[in-house]
Coordinates of C-alpha atoms in Angstrom, one line a residue:
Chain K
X1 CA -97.1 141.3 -51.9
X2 CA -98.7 142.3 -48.6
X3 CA -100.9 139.2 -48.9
X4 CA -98.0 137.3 -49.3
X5 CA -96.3 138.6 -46.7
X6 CA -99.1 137.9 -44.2
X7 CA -99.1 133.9 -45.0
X8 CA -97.7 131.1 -42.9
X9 CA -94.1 131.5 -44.1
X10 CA -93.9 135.1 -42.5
X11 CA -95.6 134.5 -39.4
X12 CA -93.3 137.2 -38.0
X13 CA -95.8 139.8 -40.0
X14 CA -98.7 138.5 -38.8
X15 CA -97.6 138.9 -35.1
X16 CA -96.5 142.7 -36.3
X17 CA -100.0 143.3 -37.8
X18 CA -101.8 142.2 -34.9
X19 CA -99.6 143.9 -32.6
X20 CA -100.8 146.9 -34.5
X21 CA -104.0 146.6 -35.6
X22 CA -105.2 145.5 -31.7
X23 CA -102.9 148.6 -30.9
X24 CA -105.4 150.9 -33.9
X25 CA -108.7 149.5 -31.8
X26 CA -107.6 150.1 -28.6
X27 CA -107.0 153.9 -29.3
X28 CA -110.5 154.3 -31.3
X29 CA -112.0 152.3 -27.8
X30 CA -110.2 154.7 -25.6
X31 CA -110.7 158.1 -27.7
X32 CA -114.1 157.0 -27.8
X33 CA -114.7 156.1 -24.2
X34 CA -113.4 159.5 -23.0
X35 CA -115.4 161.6 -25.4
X36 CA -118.5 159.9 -24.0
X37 CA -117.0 160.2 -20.4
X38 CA -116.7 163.4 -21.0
X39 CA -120.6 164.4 -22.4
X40 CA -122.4 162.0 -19.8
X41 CA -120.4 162.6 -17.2
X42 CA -121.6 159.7 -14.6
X43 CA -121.5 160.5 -11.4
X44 CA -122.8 158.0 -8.5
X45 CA -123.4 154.4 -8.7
X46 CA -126.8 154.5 -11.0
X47 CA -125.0 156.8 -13.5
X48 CA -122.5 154.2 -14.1
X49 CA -124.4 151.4 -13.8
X50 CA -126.6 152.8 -16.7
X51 CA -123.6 153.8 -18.6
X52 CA -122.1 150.6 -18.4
X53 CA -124.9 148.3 -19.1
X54 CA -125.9 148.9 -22.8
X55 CA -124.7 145.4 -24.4
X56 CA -123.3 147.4 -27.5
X57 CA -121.1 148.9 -24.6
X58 CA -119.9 145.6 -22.8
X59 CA -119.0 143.9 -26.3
X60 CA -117.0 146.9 -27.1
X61 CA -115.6 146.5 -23.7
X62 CA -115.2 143.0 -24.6
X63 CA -113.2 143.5 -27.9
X64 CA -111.4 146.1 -26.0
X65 CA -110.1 144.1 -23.7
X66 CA -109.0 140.9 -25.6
X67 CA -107.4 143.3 -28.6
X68 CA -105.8 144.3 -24.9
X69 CA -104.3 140.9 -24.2
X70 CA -103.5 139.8 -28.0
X71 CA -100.9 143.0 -27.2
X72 CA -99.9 142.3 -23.9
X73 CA -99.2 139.2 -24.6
X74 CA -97.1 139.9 -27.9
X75 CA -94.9 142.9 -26.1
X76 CA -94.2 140.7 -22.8
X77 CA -93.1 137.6 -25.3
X78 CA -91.2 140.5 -27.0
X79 CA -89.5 141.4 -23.8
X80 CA -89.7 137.8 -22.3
X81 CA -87.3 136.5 -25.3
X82 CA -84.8 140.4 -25.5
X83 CA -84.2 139.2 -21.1
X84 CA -84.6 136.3 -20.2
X85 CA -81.9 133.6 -21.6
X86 CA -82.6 130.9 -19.8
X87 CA -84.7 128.6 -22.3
X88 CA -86.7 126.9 -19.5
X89 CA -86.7 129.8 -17.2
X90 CA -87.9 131.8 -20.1
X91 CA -90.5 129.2 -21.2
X92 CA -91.9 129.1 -17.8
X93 CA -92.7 132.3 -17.1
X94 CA -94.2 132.9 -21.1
X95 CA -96.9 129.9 -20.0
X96 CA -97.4 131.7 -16.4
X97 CA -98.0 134.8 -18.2
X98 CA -100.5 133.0 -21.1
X99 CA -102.3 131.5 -18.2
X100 CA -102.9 134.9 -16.4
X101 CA -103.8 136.8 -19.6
X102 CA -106.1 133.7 -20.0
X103 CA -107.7 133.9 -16.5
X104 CA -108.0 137.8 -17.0
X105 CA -110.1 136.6 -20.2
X106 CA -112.7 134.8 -17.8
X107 CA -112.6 137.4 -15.5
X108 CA -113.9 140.3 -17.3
X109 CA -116.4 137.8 -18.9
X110 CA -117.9 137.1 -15.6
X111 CA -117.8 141.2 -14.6
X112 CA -119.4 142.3 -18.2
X113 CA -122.0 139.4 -17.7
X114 CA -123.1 140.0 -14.2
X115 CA -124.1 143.6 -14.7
Chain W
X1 CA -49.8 153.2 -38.1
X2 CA -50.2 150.2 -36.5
X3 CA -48.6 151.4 -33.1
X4 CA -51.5 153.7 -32.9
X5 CA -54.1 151.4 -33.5
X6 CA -52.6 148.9 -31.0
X7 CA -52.6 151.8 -28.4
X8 CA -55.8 152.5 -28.7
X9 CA -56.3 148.9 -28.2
X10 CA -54.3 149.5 -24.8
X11 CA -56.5 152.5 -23.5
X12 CA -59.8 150.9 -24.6
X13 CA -61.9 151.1 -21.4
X14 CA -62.3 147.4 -19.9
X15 CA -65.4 147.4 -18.2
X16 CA -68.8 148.9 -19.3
X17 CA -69.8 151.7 -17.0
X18 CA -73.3 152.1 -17.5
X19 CA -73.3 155.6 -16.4
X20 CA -70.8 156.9 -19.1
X21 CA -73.3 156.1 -21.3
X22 CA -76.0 158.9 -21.9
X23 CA -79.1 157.4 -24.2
X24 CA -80.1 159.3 -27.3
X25 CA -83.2 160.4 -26.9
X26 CA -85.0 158.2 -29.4
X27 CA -83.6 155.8 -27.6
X28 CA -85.0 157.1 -23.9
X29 CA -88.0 157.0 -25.6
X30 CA -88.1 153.6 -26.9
X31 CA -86.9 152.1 -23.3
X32 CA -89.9 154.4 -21.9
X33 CA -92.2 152.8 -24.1
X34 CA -91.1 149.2 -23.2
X35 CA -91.3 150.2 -19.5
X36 CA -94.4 151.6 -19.5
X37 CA -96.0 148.4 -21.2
X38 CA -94.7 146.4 -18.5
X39 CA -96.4 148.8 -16.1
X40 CA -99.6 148.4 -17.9
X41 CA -99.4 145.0 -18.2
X42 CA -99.2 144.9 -14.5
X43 CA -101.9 147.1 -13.7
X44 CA -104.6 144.8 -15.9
X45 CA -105.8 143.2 -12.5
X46 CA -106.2 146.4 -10.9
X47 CA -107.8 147.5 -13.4
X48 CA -110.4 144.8 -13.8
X49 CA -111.0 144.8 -10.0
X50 CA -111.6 148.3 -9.9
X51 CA -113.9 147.8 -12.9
X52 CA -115.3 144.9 -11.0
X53 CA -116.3 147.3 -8.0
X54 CA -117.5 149.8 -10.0
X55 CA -120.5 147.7 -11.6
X56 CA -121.3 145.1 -9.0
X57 CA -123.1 146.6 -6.1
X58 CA -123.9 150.2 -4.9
X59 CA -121.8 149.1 -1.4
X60 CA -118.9 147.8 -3.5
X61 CA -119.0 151.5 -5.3
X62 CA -118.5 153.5 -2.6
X63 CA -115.8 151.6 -1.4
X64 CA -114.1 151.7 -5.0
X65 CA -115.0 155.4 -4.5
X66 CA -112.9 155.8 -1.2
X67 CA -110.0 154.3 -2.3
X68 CA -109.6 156.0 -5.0
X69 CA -109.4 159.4 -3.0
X70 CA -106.5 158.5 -1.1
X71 CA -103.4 160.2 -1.8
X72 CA -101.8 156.8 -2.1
X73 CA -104.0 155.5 -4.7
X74 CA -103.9 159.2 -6.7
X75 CA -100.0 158.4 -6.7
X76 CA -100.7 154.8 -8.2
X77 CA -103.0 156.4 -10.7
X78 CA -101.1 159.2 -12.2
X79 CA -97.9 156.6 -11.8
X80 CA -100.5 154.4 -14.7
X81 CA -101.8 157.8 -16.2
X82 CA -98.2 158.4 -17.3
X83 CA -97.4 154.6 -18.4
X84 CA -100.8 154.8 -20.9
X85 CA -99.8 158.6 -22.2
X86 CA -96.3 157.4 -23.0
X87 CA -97.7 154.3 -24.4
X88 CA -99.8 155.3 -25.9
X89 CA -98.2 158.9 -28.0
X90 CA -95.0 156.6 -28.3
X91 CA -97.6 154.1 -29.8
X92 CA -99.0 156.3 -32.4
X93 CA -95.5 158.1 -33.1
X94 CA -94.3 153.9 -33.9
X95 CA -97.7 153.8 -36.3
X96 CA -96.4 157.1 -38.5
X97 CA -93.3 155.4 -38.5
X98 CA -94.5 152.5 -40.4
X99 CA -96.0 155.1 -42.8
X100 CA -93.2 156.4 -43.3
X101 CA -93.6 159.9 -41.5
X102 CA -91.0 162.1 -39.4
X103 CA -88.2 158.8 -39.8
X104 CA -85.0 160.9 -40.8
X105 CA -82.9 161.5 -37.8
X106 CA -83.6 164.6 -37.4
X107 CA -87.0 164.5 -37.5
X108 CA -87.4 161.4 -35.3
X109 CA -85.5 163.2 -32.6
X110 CA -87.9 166.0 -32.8
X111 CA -91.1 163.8 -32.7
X112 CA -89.3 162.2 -29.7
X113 CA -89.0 165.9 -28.2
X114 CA -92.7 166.7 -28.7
X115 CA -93.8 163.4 -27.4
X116 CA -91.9 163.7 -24.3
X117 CA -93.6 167.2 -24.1
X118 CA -97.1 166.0 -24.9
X119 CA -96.8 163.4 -22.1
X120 CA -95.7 165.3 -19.3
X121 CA -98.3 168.2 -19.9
X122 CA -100.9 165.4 -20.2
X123 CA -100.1 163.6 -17.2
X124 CA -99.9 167.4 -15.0
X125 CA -103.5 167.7 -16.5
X126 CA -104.9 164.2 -15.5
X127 CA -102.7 165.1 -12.3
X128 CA -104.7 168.3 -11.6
X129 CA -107.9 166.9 -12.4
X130 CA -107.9 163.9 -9.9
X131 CA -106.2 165.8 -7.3

């Protein structure tokens, strides 16, 4: 049944189960990254730079981020389609908001790889 | 019977005063949720800059450093601190939901109670500890 339900015919499920599943992730990410904040502690610029810099620690941050803009992106198309009635106007502004999530994207890759 | 009916018709109010109308709180919760995504969703870039200054150079830290203890800033910060604490303990209250946990009436206006609770003290905390 739930396998069902997650195939092309529902594709209202799938956007619910990524909505929460990248939701799920983003809490372990965060729980995580302040009960290691906590026990290090960084403090000045070499602190965090070390912190940072382990590449298990940037991919996380990686995943982090783009479970990050799977839900951003499906909560401001959520809010996008419950305010804006204007099909164009509403069209618009959901491919102004795909392009920024997208630029974001490239952004943080360039950050994470120029550590 | 009908004479009734069609007064009430009559006295029906004709415009929708928006301040007659007090939310639920389930329902002030639910609104908070949505406007505290759009907050977050808003704050990505600052947050990816200040992650940006953070890493990049020892010079660039110190000025992330200084900006962030202005009061100004402090204000922006607990402002977001708020936005992620109600997103996200609205967030997990939303996952036990679709497990089927606290969704009677009752109960879901109590969970709604607590959260509300749980977010202020958390935010006074993370307000204390920056300030």
């Amino acid at each position: 049944m739930l396998i069902q339900l997650l195939t092309k015919q529902y594709p209202g499920m799938r956007l619910w189960l990524s909505q929460r599943l990248t939701a799920l992730m983003m809490a372990f990410y965060i729980i995580a990254l302040i009960i290691l904040l906590l026990i290090t502690q960084p403090a000045g610029f070499t602190a965090w730079h070390a912190f940072i810099s382990p590449v298990w620690f940037r991919l996380a941050t990686l995943v982090f981020f783009m479970c990050l803009f799977i839900h951003a992106w499906l909560g401001v198309a959520d809010v996008l389609q419950d305010y804006v009635f204007n099909k164009t106007l509403r069209a618009t502004m959901q491919i102004g908001v795909d392009a920024l999530l997208i630029a974001y994207l490239f952004w943080l890759m360039f950050i994470l790889w120029n550590i | 019977m009908q004479k009734s009916v069609n007064k009430r018709l009559v006295n029906r109010p004709k415009n929708l005063n928006l301040f007659t109308i007090k939310l639920p709180i389930n329902a002030v919760v639910s609104i908070l949720h949505r406007v505290s995504g759009i907050g977050l969703f808003l704050s990505i870039p600052l947050i990816l800059l200040a992650l940006q200054y953070l890493v990049r150079s020892e010079a660039d830290f110190i000025i992330l450093i200084s900006w962030l203890n202005t009061w100004f800033v402090k204000l922006v910060l607990i402002g977001l601190a708020w936005a992620f604490f109600h997103h996200f303990f609205a967030g997990i209250r939303h996952l036990l939901q679709d497990i089927h946990w606290m969704t009677s009436l009752n109960n879901a206006r109590l969970s709604s109670r607590i959260l509300l609770w749980l977010v202020g003290i958390a935010t006074i905390i993370f307000a204390f500890v920056i300030w």
